[in-house]
Short mmCIF file of N, CA, C and O in Angstrom, two decimals:
data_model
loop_
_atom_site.label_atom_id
_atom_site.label_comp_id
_atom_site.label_asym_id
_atom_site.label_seq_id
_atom_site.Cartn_x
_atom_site.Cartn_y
_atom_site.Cartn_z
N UNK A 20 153.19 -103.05 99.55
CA UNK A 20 152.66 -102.06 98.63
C UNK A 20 153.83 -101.36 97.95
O UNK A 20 154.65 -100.78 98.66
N UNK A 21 153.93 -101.39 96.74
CA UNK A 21 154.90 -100.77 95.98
C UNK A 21 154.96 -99.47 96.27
O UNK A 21 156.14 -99.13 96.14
N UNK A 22 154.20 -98.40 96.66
CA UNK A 22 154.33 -97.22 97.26
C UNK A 22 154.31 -96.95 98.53
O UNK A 22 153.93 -95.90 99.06
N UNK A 23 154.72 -97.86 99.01
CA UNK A 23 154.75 -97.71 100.75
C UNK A 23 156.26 -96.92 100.86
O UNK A 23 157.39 -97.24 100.49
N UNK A 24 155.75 -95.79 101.50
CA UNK A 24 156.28 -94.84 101.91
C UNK A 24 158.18 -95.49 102.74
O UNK A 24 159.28 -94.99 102.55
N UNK A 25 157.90 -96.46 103.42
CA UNK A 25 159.22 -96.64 104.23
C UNK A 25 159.99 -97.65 103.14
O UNK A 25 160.99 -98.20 103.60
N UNK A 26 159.68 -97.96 101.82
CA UNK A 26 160.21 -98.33 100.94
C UNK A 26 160.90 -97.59 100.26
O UNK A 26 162.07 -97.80 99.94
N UNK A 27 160.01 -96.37 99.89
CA UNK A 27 160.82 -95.33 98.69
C UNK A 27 161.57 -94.50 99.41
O UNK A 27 162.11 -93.62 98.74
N UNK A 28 161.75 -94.49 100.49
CA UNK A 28 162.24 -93.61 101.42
C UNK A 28 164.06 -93.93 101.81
O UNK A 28 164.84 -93.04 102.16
N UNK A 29 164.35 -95.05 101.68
CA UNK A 29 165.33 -95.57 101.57
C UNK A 29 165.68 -95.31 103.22
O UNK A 29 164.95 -95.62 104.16
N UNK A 30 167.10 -94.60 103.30
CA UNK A 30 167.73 -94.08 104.64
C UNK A 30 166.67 -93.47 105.95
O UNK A 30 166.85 -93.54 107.17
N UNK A 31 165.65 -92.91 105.25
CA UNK A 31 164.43 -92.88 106.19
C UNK A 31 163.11 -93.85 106.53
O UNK A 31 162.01 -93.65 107.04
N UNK A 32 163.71 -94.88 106.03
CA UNK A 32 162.71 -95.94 105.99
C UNK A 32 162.14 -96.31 107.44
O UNK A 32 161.00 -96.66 107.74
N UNK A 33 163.12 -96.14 108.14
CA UNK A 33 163.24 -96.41 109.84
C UNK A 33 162.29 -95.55 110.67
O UNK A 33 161.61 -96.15 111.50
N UNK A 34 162.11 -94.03 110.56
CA UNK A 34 162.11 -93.01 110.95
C UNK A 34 160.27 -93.19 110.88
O UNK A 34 159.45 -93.51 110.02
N UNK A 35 160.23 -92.72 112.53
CA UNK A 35 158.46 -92.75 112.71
C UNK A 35 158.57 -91.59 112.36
O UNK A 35 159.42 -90.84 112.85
N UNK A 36 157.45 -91.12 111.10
CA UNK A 36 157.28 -90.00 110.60
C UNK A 36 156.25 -89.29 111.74
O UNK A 36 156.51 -88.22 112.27
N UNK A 37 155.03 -90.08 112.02
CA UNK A 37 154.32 -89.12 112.97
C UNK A 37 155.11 -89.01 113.97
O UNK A 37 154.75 -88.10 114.72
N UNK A 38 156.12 -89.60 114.32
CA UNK A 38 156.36 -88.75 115.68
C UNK A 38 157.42 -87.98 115.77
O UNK A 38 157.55 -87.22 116.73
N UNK A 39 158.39 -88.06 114.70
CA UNK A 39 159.44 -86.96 114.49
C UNK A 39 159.20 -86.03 113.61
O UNK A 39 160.16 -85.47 113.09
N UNK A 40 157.89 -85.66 113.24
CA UNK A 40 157.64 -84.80 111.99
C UNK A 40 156.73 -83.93 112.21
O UNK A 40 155.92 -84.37 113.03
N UNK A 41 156.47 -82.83 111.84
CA UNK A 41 155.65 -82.00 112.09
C UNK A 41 154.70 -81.94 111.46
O UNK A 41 154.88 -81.80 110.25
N UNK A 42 153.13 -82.02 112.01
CA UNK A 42 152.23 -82.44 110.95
C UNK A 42 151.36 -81.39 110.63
O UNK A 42 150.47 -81.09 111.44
N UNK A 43 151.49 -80.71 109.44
CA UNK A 43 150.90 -79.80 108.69
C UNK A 43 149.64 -79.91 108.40
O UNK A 43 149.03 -78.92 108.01
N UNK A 44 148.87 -81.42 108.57
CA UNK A 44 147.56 -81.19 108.17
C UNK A 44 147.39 -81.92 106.59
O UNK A 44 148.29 -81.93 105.75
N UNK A 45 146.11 -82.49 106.43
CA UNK A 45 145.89 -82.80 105.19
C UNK A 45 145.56 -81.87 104.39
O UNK A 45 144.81 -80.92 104.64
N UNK A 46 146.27 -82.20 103.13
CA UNK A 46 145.46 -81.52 102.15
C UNK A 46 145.43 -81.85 100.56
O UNK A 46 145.86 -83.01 100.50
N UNK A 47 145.18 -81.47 99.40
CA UNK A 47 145.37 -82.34 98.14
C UNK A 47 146.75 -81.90 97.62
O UNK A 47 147.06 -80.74 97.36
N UNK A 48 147.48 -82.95 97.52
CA UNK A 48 148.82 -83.09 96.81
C UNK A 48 148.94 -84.26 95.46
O UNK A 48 149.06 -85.48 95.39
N UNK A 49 148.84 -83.08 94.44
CA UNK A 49 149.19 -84.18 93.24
C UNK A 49 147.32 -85.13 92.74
O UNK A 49 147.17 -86.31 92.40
N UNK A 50 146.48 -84.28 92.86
CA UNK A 50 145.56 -84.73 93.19
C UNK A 50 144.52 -85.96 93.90
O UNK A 50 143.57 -86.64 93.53
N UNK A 51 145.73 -85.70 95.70
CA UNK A 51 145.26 -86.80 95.93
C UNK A 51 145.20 -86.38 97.02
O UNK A 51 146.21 -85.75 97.33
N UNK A 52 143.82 -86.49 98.40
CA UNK A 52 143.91 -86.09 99.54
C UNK A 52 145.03 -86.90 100.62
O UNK A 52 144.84 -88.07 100.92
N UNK A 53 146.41 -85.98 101.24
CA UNK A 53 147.25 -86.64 101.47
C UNK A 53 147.64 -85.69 102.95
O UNK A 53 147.55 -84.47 103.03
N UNK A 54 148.04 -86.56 103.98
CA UNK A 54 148.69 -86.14 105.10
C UNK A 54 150.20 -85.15 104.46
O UNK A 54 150.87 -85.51 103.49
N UNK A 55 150.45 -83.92 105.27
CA UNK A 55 151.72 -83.89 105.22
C UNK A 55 152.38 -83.47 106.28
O UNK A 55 151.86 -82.89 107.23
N UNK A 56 153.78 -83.80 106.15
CA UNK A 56 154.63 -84.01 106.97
C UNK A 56 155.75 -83.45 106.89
O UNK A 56 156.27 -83.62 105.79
N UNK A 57 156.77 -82.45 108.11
CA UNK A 57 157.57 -81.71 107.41
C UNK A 57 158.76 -81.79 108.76
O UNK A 57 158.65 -81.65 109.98
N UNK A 58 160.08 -82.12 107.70
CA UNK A 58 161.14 -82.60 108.99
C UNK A 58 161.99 -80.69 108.59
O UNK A 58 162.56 -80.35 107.55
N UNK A 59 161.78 -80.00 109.59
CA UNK A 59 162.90 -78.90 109.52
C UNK A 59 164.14 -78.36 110.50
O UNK A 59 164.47 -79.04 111.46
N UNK A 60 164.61 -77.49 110.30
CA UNK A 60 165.20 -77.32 111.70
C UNK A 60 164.70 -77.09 113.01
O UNK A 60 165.58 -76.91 113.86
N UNK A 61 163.51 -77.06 113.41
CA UNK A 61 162.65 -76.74 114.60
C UNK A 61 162.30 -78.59 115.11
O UNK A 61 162.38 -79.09 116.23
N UNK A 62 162.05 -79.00 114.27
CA UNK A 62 161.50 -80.37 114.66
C UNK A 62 162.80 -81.65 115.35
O UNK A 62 163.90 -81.63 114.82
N UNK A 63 162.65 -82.27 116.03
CA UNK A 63 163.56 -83.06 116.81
C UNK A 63 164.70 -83.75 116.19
O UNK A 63 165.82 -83.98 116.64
N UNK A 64 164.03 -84.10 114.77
CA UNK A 64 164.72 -85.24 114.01
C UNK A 64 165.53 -84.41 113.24
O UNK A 64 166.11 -85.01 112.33
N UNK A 65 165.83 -82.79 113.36
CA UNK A 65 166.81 -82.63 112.28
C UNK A 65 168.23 -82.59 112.69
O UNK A 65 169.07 -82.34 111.83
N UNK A 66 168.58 -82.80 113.86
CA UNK A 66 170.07 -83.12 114.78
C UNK A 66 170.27 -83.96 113.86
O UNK A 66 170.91 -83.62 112.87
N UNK A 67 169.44 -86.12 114.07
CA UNK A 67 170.24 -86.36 113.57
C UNK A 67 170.49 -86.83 112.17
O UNK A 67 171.34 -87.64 111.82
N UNK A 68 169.50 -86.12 111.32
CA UNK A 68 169.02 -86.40 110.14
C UNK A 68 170.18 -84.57 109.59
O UNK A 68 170.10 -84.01 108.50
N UNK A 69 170.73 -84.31 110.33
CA UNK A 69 171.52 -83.32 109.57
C UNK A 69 170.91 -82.37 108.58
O UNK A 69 171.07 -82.49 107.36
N UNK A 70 170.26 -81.51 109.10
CA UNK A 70 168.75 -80.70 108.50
C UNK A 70 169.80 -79.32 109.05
O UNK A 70 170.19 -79.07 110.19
N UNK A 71 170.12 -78.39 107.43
CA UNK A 71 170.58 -77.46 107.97
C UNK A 71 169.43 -76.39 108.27
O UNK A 71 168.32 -76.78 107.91
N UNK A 72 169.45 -75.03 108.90
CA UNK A 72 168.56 -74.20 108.84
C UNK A 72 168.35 -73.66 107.74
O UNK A 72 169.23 -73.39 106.92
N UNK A 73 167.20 -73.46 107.62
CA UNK A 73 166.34 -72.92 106.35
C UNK A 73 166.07 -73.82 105.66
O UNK A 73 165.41 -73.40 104.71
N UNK A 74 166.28 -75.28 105.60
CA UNK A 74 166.30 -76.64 105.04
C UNK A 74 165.06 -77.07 105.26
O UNK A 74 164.62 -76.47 106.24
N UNK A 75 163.84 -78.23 104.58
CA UNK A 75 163.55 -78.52 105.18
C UNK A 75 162.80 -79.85 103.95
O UNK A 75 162.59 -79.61 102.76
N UNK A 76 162.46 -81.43 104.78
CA UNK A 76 161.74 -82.38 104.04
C UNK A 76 160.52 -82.14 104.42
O UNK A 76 160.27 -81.87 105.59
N UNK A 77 159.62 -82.21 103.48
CA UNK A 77 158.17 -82.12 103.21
C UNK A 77 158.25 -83.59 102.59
O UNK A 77 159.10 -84.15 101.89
N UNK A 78 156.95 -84.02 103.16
CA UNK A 78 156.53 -85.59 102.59
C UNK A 78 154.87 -85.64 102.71
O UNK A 78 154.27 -85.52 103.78
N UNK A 79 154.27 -85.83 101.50
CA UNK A 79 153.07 -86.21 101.29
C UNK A 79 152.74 -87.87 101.17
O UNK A 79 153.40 -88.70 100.55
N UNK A 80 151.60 -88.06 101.92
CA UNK A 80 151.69 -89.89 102.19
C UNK A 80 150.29 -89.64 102.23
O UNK A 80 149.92 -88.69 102.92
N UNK A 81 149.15 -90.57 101.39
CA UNK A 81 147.80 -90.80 100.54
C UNK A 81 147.26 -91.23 102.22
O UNK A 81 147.87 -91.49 103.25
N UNK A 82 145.80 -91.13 101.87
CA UNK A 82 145.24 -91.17 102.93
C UNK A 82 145.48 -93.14 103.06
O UNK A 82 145.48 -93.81 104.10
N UNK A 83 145.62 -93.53 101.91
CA UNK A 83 145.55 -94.97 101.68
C UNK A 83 146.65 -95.56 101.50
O UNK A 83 146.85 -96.62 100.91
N UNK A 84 147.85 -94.44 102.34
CA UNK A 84 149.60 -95.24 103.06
C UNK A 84 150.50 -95.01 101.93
O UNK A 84 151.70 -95.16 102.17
N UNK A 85 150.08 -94.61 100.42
CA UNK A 85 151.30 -94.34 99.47
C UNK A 85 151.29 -92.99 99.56
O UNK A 85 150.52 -92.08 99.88
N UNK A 86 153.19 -93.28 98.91
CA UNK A 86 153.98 -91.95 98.74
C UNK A 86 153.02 -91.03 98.10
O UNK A 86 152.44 -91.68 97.22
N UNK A 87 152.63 -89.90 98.14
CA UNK A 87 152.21 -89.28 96.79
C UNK A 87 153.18 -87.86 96.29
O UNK A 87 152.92 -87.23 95.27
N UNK A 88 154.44 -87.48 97.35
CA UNK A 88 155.37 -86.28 96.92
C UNK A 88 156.55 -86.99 98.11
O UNK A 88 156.58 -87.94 98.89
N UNK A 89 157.37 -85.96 97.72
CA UNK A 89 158.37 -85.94 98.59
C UNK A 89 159.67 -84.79 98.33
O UNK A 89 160.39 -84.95 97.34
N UNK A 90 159.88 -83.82 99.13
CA UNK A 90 160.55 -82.58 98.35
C UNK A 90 161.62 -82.17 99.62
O UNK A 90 161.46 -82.27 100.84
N UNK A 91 162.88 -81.63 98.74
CA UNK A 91 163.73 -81.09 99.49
C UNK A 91 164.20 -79.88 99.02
O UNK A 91 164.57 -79.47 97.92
N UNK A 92 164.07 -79.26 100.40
CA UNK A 92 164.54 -77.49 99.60
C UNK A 92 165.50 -76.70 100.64
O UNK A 92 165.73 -76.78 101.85
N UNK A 93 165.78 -76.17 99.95
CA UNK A 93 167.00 -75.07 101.43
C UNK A 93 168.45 -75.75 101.20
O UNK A 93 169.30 -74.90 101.43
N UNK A 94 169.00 -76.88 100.85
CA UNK A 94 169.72 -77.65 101.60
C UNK A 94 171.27 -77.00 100.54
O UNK A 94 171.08 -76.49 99.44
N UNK A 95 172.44 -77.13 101.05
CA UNK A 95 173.45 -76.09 100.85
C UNK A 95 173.77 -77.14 98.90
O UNK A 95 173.36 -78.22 98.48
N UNK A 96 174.55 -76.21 98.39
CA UNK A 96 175.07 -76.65 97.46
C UNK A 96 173.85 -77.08 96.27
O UNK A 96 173.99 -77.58 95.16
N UNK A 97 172.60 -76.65 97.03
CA UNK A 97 171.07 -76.86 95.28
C UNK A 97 171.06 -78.28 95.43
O UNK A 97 170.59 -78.86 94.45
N UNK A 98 171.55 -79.26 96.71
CA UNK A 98 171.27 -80.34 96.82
C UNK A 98 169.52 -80.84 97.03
O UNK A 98 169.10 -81.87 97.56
N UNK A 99 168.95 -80.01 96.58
CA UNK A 99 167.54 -80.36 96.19
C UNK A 99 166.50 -80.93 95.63
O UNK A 99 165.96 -80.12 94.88
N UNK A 100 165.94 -81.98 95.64
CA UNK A 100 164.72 -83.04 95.01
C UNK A 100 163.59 -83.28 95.06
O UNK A 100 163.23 -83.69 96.16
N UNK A 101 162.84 -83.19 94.32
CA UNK A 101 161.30 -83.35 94.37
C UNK A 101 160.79 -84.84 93.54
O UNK A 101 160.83 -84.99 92.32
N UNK A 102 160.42 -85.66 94.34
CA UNK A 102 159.62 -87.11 94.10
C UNK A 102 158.49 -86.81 93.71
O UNK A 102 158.12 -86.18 94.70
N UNK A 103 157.51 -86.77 92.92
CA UNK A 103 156.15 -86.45 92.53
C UNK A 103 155.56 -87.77 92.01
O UNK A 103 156.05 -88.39 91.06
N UNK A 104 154.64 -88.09 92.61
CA UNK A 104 154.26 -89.51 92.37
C UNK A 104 152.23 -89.19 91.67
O UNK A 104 151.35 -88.71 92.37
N UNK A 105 152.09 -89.55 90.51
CA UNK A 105 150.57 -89.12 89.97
C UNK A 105 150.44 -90.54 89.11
O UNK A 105 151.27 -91.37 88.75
N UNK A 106 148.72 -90.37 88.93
CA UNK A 106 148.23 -91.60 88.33
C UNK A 106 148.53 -92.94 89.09
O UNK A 106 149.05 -93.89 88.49
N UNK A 107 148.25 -92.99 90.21
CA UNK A 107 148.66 -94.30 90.64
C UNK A 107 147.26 -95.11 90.08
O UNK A 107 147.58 -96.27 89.83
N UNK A 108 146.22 -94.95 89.89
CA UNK A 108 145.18 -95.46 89.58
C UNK A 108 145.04 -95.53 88.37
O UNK A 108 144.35 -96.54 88.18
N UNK A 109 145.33 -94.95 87.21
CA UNK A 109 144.77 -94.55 85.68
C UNK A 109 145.45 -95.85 85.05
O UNK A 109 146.58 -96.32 85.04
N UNK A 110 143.93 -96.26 84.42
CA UNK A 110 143.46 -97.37 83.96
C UNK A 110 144.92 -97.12 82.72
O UNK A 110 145.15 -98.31 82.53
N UNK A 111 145.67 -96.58 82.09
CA UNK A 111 146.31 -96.30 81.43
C UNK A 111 147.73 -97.06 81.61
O UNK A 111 148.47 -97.57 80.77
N UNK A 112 147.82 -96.94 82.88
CA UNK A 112 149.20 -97.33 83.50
C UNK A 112 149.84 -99.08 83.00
O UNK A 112 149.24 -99.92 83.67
N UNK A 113 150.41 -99.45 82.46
CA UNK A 113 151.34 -100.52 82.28
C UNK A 113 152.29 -100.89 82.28
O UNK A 113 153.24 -100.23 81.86
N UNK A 114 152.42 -102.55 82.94
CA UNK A 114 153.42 -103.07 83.58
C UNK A 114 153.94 -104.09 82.09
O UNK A 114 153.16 -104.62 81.31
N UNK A 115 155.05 -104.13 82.03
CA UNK A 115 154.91 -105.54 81.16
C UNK A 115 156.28 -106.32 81.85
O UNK A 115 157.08 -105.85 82.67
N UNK A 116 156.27 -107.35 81.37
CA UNK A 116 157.53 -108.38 81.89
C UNK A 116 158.46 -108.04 80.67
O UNK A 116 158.11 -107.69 79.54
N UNK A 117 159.88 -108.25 81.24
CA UNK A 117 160.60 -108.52 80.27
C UNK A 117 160.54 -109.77 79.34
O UNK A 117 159.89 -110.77 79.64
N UNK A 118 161.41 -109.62 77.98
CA UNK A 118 161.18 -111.16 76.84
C UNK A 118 162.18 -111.90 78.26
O UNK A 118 162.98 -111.59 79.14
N UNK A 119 161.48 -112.95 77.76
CA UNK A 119 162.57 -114.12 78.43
C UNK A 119 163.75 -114.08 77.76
O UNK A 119 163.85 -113.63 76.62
N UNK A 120 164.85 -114.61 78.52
CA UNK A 120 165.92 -114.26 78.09
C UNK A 120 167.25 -113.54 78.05
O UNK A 120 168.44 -113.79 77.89
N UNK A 121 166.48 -112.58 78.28
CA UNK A 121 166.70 -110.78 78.59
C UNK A 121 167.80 -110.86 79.45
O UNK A 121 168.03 -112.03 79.78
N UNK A 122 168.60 -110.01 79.95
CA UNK A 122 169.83 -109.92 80.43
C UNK A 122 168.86 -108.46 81.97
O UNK A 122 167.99 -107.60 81.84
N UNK A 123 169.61 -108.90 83.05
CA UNK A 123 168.74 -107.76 83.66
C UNK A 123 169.50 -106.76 84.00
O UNK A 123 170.61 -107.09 84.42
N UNK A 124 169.18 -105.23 83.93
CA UNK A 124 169.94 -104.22 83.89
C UNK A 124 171.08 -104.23 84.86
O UNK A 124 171.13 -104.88 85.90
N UNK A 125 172.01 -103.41 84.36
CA UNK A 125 173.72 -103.83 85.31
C UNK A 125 173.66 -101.81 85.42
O UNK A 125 174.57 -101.20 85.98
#
């Protein structure tokens, strides 16, 4: 699944979220009913995931296994990011192939 969570996740791809994460409970994120999940300094995994205090990852994951957010806040130096993932469904959305030929991005 192109939004499978241990894909977009890169360096945390590994990391059992239910069991190193603190689970906040569902609720709608991005209009989509979604588990969330929050790695901070209280929770086990921030030793070695290097989680300073007051830091903390929040991750929203669809009841149906895709990403639907992913946010970082607290962390020293405004090293901070928010993933916002919407419309995964809207009939709107298009893919196209590249022309043949094409050179692929460097």
């Amino acid at each position: 699944m192109v939004f499978d969570p241990a894909l977009m996740l890169g360096g945390f791809a590994s990391v059992d979220w239910a069991n190193v994460a603190s689970n906040q409970g569902s609720e709608q994120k991005n209009g989509v009913q979604a588990r969330h999940l929050r790695i901070d300094s209280t929770t086990a995994f921030a030793a070695a995931a290097a989680i300073p205090a007051g830091a903390a990852i929040d991750v929203w994951v669809a009841d149906a296994g895709y990403l639907v957010a992913w946010e970082m806040t607290g962390f020293p130096d405004n090293a901070n990011f928010s993933i916002q993932v919407t419309g995964v469904n809207d009939a709107a959305n298009k893919v196209e192939a590249p022309p043949s030929g094409s050179a692929p991005p460097r």
